[in-house]
Amino acid sequence: MEKIRVHDKVFQKYLSEKQILESVDAVAEAINRDFADKNPVFLSILNGSFMFTADLLKRITRPCELSFLKLASYEGTSSTGKVKVLVGLNESLADRDVIIIEDIVDSGHTMVKLIEQVQSHKPASIKVATFLFKPDACKIDVPLDYIGMRIPNDFIVGYGLDYDGLGRNFPDIYSVVED
Ligand code: 5GP
Ligand code: MG
């Protein structure tokens, strides 16, 4: 499919499954190289990164662990406003080599908060693997160790990413067509 409709918007194919998997290969290769003598814990951030996580982990050659995390945002009563909290972190990360797996880094705020939260569990190290990165949208300094692809500042769906709940199932990535 070259074009899809999700809710009220039309999306145009932007990255094919083949291109996507080539990028996943490259990320996996880099992680395999850097973690050749380690047993890292991957922390997959739900829901968006489920597809990237599955494709990436199939390519990791070291024995490793996998945990899934969901970020929940809530309105704080203080003036600090929205806070992201981790849901589902049962395993100890103390002294472990943690690799965070994200679908996309846009403004970077989610990732910065996430790294702070993971840091408080006192891991030995934290690395970040994001499948997509929007450099033009990101105005803050976010340490990204592994990046699948850099993309322009357009809204995309597919490969785990949704538009109001729909579109995660597509194996390709689609970019919104402005009308
Ligand atoms: P950030 O805090 O970096 O601005 O936002 C990151 C989150 O926003 C991602 O985890 C993702 O849920 C969402 N997001 C950012 N850009 C896109 C996009 O182009 N498409 C979709 N579907 N979600 C996006
Ligand atoms: Mg996400």
mmCIF file of C-alpha atoms and ligand atoms in Angstrom:
data_model
loop_
_atom_site.group_PDB
_atom_site.id
_atom_site.type_symbol
_atom_site.label_atom_id
_atom_site.label_comp_id
_atom_site.label_asym_id
_atom_site.label_seq_id
_atom_site.Cartn_x
_atom_site.Cartn_y
_atom_site.Cartn_z
ATOM 1 C CA MET A 1 0.000 0.000 0.000
ATOM 2 C CA GLU A 2 1.394 3.381 -0.956
ATOM 3 C CA LYS A 3 -1.291 5.364 0.847
ATOM 4 C CA ILE A 4 -3.391 4.619 3.902
ATOM 5 C CA ARG A 5 -6.147 6.449 5.724
ATOM 6 C CA VAL A 6 -6.108 6.475 9.535
ATOM 7 C CA HIS A 7 -9.000 8.277 11.210
ATOM 8 C CA ASP A 8 -9.307 11.588 9.342
ATOM 9 C CA LYS A 9 -5.822 11.691 7.839
ATOM 10 C CA VAL A 10 -4.114 10.310 4.757
ATOM 11 C CA PHE A 11 -0.590 8.950 5.082
ATOM 12 C CA GLN A 12 1.949 8.253 2.334
ATOM 13 C CA LYS A 13 4.483 5.440 2.510
ATOM 14 C CA TYR A 14 7.769 6.847 3.750
ATOM 15 C CA LEU A 15 9.983 3.912 4.776
ATOM 16 C CA SER A 16 9.592 0.352 3.525
ATOM 17 C CA GLU A 17 9.868 -2.679 5.748
ATOM 18 C CA LYS A 18 13.110 -3.523 3.937
ATOM 19 C CA GLN A 19 14.664 -0.122 4.739
ATOM 20 C CA ILE A 20 13.446 -0.401 8.316
ATOM 21 C CA LEU A 21 15.005 -3.816 8.825
ATOM 22 C CA GLU A 22 18.318 -2.661 7.349
ATOM 23 C CA SER A 23 18.443 0.045 10.020
ATOM 24 C CA VAL A 24 17.542 -2.460 12.707
ATOM 25 C CA ASP A 25 20.438 -4.640 11.472
ATOM 26 C CA ALA A 26 22.822 -1.713 11.891
ATOM 27 C CA VAL A 27 21.631 -0.915 15.422
ATOM 28 C CA ALA A 28 21.885 -4.587 16.441
ATOM 29 C CA GLU A 29 25.375 -4.844 14.985
ATOM 30 C CA ALA A 30 26.543 -1.838 17.007
ATOM 31 C CA ILE A 31 25.001 -3.188 20.228
ATOM 32 C CA ASN A 32 26.479 -6.649 19.641
ATOM 33 C CA ARG A 33 29.871 -5.034 19.210
ATOM 34 C CA ASP A 34 29.593 -2.790 22.297
ATOM 35 C CA PHE A 35 28.130 -5.483 24.573
ATOM 36 C CA ALA A 36 30.283 -8.402 23.401
ATOM 37 C CA ASP A 37 31.133 -9.470 26.963
ATOM 38 C CA LYS A 38 27.995 -8.288 28.806
ATOM 39 C CA ASN A 39 24.457 -9.476 29.529
ATOM 40 C CA PRO A 40 22.420 -6.292 29.171
ATOM 41 C CA VAL A 41 18.847 -5.696 30.300
ATOM 42 C CA PHE A 42 16.735 -4.179 27.535
ATOM 43 C CA LEU A 43 13.955 -1.892 28.728
ATOM 44 C CA SER A 44 11.335 -1.627 26.026
ATOM 45 C CA ILE A 45 9.032 1.366 26.313
ATOM 46 C CA LEU A 46 5.447 0.436 25.494
ATOM 47 C CA ASN A 47 3.411 0.694 23.441
ATOM 48 C CA GLY A 48 5.242 2.227 20.511
ATOM 49 C CA SER A 49 8.464 0.247 20.580
ATOM 50 C CA PHE A 50 7.013 -3.260 20.573
ATOM 51 C CA MET A 51 7.820 -3.951 16.908
ATOM 52 C CA PHE A 52 11.298 -2.450 16.999
ATOM 53 C CA THR A 53 11.953 -4.409 20.193
ATOM 54 C CA ALA A 54 11.001 -7.736 18.594
ATOM 55 C CA ASP A 55 13.084 -7.116 15.460
ATOM 56 C CA LEU A 56 16.059 -5.809 17.434
ATOM 57 C CA LEU A 57 16.137 -8.586 20.036
ATOM 58 C CA LYS A 58 16.060 -11.280 17.336
ATOM 59 C CA ARG A 59 19.351 -9.832 16.121
ATOM 60 C CA ILE A 60 21.093 -9.625 19.506
ATOM 61 C CA THR A 61 23.615 -12.437 19.760
ATOM 62 C CA ARG A 62 24.356 -12.192 23.517
ATOM 63 C CA PRO A 63 22.129 -13.737 26.162
ATOM 64 C CA CYS A 64 20.150 -10.790 27.483
ATOM 65 C CA GLU A 65 17.104 -9.888 29.538
ATOM 66 C CA LEU A 66 14.042 -7.946 28.477
ATOM 67 C CA SER A 67 11.622 -5.888 30.533
ATOM 68 C CA PHE A 68 8.686 -3.851 29.323
ATOM 69 C CA LEU A 69 7.814 -0.482 30.753
ATOM 70 C CA LYS A 70 4.877 1.744 30.283
ATOM 71 C CA LEU A 71 5.112 5.437 30.955
ATOM 72 C CA ALA A 72 2.124 6.928 32.708
ATOM 73 C CA SER A 73 1.727 10.667 32.807
ATOM 74 C CA TYR A 74 -0.390 12.323 35.458
ATOM 75 C CA GLU A 75 -1.196 15.845 36.532
ATOM 76 C CA GLY A 76 0.744 16.668 39.649
ATOM 77 C CA THR A 77 -0.801 18.885 42.269
ATOM 78 C CA SER A 78 2.286 21.038 42.300
ATOM 79 C CA SER A 79 3.160 23.625 39.693
ATOM 80 C CA THR A 80 5.654 21.239 38.101
ATOM 81 C CA GLY A 81 2.752 19.937 36.027
ATOM 82 C CA LYS A 82 2.914 16.642 34.211
ATOM 83 C CA VAL A 83 5.207 13.929 35.502
ATOM 84 C CA LYS A 84 5.982 10.673 33.819
ATOM 85 C CA VAL A 85 6.140 7.626 36.044
ATOM 86 C CA LEU A 86 7.255 4.125 35.272
ATOM 87 C CA VAL A 87 4.715 1.347 35.406
ATOM 88 C CA GLY A 88 5.859 -2.234 35.497
ATOM 89 C CA LEU A 89 9.447 -2.006 36.663
ATOM 90 C CA ASN A 90 9.624 -4.998 39.005
ATOM 91 C CA GLU A 91 13.136 -6.240 38.321
ATOM 92 C CA SER A 92 16.130 -4.689 39.994
ATOM 93 C CA LEU A 93 18.304 -2.673 37.662
ATOM 94 C CA ALA A 94 20.990 -2.135 40.280
ATOM 95 C CA ASP A 95 24.445 -2.705 38.815
ATOM 96 C CA ARG A 96 22.988 -3.846 35.490
ATOM 97 C CA ASP A 97 23.824 -2.614 32.001
ATOM 98 C CA VAL A 98 20.545 -1.143 30.827
ATOM 99 C CA ILE A 99 19.623 -0.430 27.224
ATOM 100 C CA ILE A 100 16.433 1.624 26.824
ATOM 101 C CA ILE A 101 14.507 0.853 23.635
ATOM 102 C CA GLU A 102 12.282 3.645 22.292
ATOM 103 C CA ASP A 103 10.328 3.985 19.071
ATOM 104 C CA ILE A 104 10.949 7.681 18.480
ATOM 105 C CA VAL A 105 12.553 10.714 20.086
ATOM 106 C CA ASP A 106 10.806 13.921 19.100
ATOM 107 C CA SER A 107 11.184 16.867 21.531
ATOM 108 C CA GLY A 108 13.338 14.641 23.734
ATOM 109 C CA HIS A 109 11.443 15.431 26.965
ATOM 110 C CA THR A 110 10.117 11.884 27.416
ATOM 111 C CA MET A 111 13.571 10.392 27.075
ATOM 112 C CA VAL A 112 15.196 12.839 29.481
ATOM 113 C CA LYS A 113 12.588 12.021 32.158
ATOM 114 C CA LEU A 114 12.938 8.323 31.473
ATOM 115 C CA ILE A 115 16.714 8.390 31.846
ATOM 116 C CA GLU A 116 16.340 10.243 35.176
ATOM 117 C CA GLN A 117 13.911 7.586 36.428
ATOM 118 C CA VAL A 118 16.106 4.693 35.333
ATOM 119 C CA GLN A 119 19.148 6.397 36.861
ATOM 120 C CA SER A 120 17.458 6.365 40.267
ATOM 121 C CA HIS A 121 17.578 2.541 40.172
ATOM 122 C CA LYS A 122 21.406 2.750 40.214
ATOM 123 C CA PRO A 123 22.280 0.702 37.121
ATOM 124 C CA ALA A 124 25.916 0.135 36.156
ATOM 125 C CA SER A 125 25.290 1.878 32.830
ATOM 126 C CA ILE A 126 22.456 3.251 30.694
ATOM 127 C CA LYS A 127 22.425 3.349 26.914
ATOM 128 C CA VAL A 128 19.570 4.483 24.711
ATOM 129 C CA ALA A 129 18.503 2.895 21.419
ATOM 130 C CA THR A 130 15.810 4.779 19.543
ATOM 131 C CA PHE A 131 14.551 3.612 16.200
ATOM 132 C CA LEU A 132 13.653 7.104 14.973
ATOM 133 C CA PHE A 133 14.978 10.535 15.834
ATOM 134 C CA LYS A 134 13.656 13.920 14.705
ATOM 135 C CA PRO A 135 16.718 16.187 15.027
ATOM 136 C CA ASP A 136 14.809 19.314 13.960
ATOM 137 C CA ALA A 137 12.230 18.812 16.731
ATOM 138 C CA CYS A 138 14.710 18.095 19.498
ATOM 139 C CA LYS A 139 15.922 21.283 21.173
ATOM 140 C CA ILE A 140 17.345 19.714 24.316
ATOM 141 C CA ASP A 141 20.418 17.611 24.850
ATOM 142 C CA VAL A 142 19.455 13.912 24.899
ATOM 143 C CA PRO A 143 22.133 11.246 24.996
ATOM 144 C CA LEU A 144 21.166 8.856 22.178
ATOM 145 C CA ASP A 145 23.647 6.035 21.771
ATOM 146 C CA TYR A 146 21.993 4.126 18.926
ATOM 147 C CA ILE A 147 19.738 5.714 16.300
ATOM 148 C CA GLY A 148 17.998 3.676 13.609
ATOM 149 C CA MET A 149 17.088 6.608 11.369
ATOM 150 C CA ARG A 150 16.919 10.380 11.432
ATOM 151 C CA ILE A 151 13.672 11.700 9.961
ATOM 152 C CA PRO A 152 12.171 15.120 9.242
ATOM 153 C CA ASN A 153 9.741 16.754 11.635
ATOM 154 C CA ASP A 154 6.591 15.129 10.167
ATOM 155 C CA PHE A 155 4.011 12.989 11.926
ATOM 156 C CA ILE A 156 4.382 9.296 11.130
ATOM 157 C CA VAL A 157 2.515 6.055 11.820
ATOM 158 C CA GLY A 158 3.234 2.364 11.406
ATOM 159 C CA TYR A 159 5.895 -0.001 12.728
ATOM 160 C CA GLY A 160 4.463 0.308 16.241
ATOM 161 C CA LEU A 161 3.578 4.005 16.082
ATOM 162 C CA ASP A 162 -0.052 5.058 16.238
ATOM 163 C CA TYR A 163 -2.356 7.911 15.424
ATOM 164 C CA ASP A 164 -4.978 7.999 18.179
ATOM 165 C CA GLY A 165 -4.656 4.273 18.767
ATOM 166 C CA LEU A 166 -4.656 3.104 15.155
ATOM 167 C CA GLY A 167 -1.852 2.229 12.746
ATOM 168 C CA ARG A 168 0.632 0.341 14.910
ATOM 169 C CA ASN A 169 0.208 -2.857 12.905
ATOM 170 C CA PHE A 170 1.662 -1.672 9.589
ATOM 171 C CA PRO A 171 5.126 -3.116 8.828
ATOM 172 C CA ASP A 172 6.061 0.019 6.849
ATOM 173 C CA ILE A 173 6.223 3.613 8.089
ATOM 174 C CA TYR A 174 3.881 6.265 6.704
ATOM 175 C CA SER A 175 4.164 10.042 6.826
ATOM 176 C CA VAL A 176 1.118 12.313 7.079
ATOM 177 C CA VAL A 177 0.008 14.068 3.902
ATOM 178 C CA GLU A 178 -0.840 17.685 4.693
ATOM 179 C CA ASP A 179 -4.121 18.828 3.251
HETATM 180 P P1 5GP B 1 8.996 13.518 22.923
HETATM 181 O O1 5GP B 1 8.881 13.566 24.417
HETATM 182 O O2 5GP B 1 10.374 13.121 22.435
HETATM 183 O O3 5GP B 1 8.529 14.784 22.276
HETATM 184 O O4 5GP B 1 7.926 12.482 22.427
HETATM 185 C C1 5GP B 1 8.139 11.188 22.309
HETATM 186 C C2 5GP B 1 6.830 10.450 22.125
HETATM 187 O O5 5GP B 1 5.904 11.190 21.305
HETATM 188 C C3 5GP B 1 7.073 9.164 21.403
HETATM 189 O O6 5GP B 1 7.384 8.124 22.300
HETATM 190 C C4 5GP B 1 5.782 8.954 20.673
HETATM 191 O O7 5GP B 1 4.869 8.307 21.516
HETATM 192 C C5 5GP B 1 5.284 10.342 20.372
HETATM 193 N N1 5GP B 1 5.629 10.783 18.999
HETATM 194 C C6 5GP B 1 6.534 11.703 18.643
HETATM 195 N N2 5GP B 1 6.588 11.860 17.315
HETATM 196 C C7 5GP B 1 5.665 11.004 16.802
HETATM 197 C C8 5GP B 1 5.239 10.698 15.460
HETATM 198 O O8 5GP B 1 5.690 11.245 14.436
HETATM 199 N N3 5GP B 1 4.268 9.755 15.339
HETATM 200 C C9 5GP B 1 3.721 9.121 16.411
HETATM 201 N N4 5GP B 1 2.785 8.210 16.160
HETATM 202 N N5 5GP B 1 4.094 9.373 17.687
HETATM 203 C C10 5GP B 1 5.066 10.315 17.877
HETATM 204 MG MG MG B 2 6.942 6.119 22.721
#
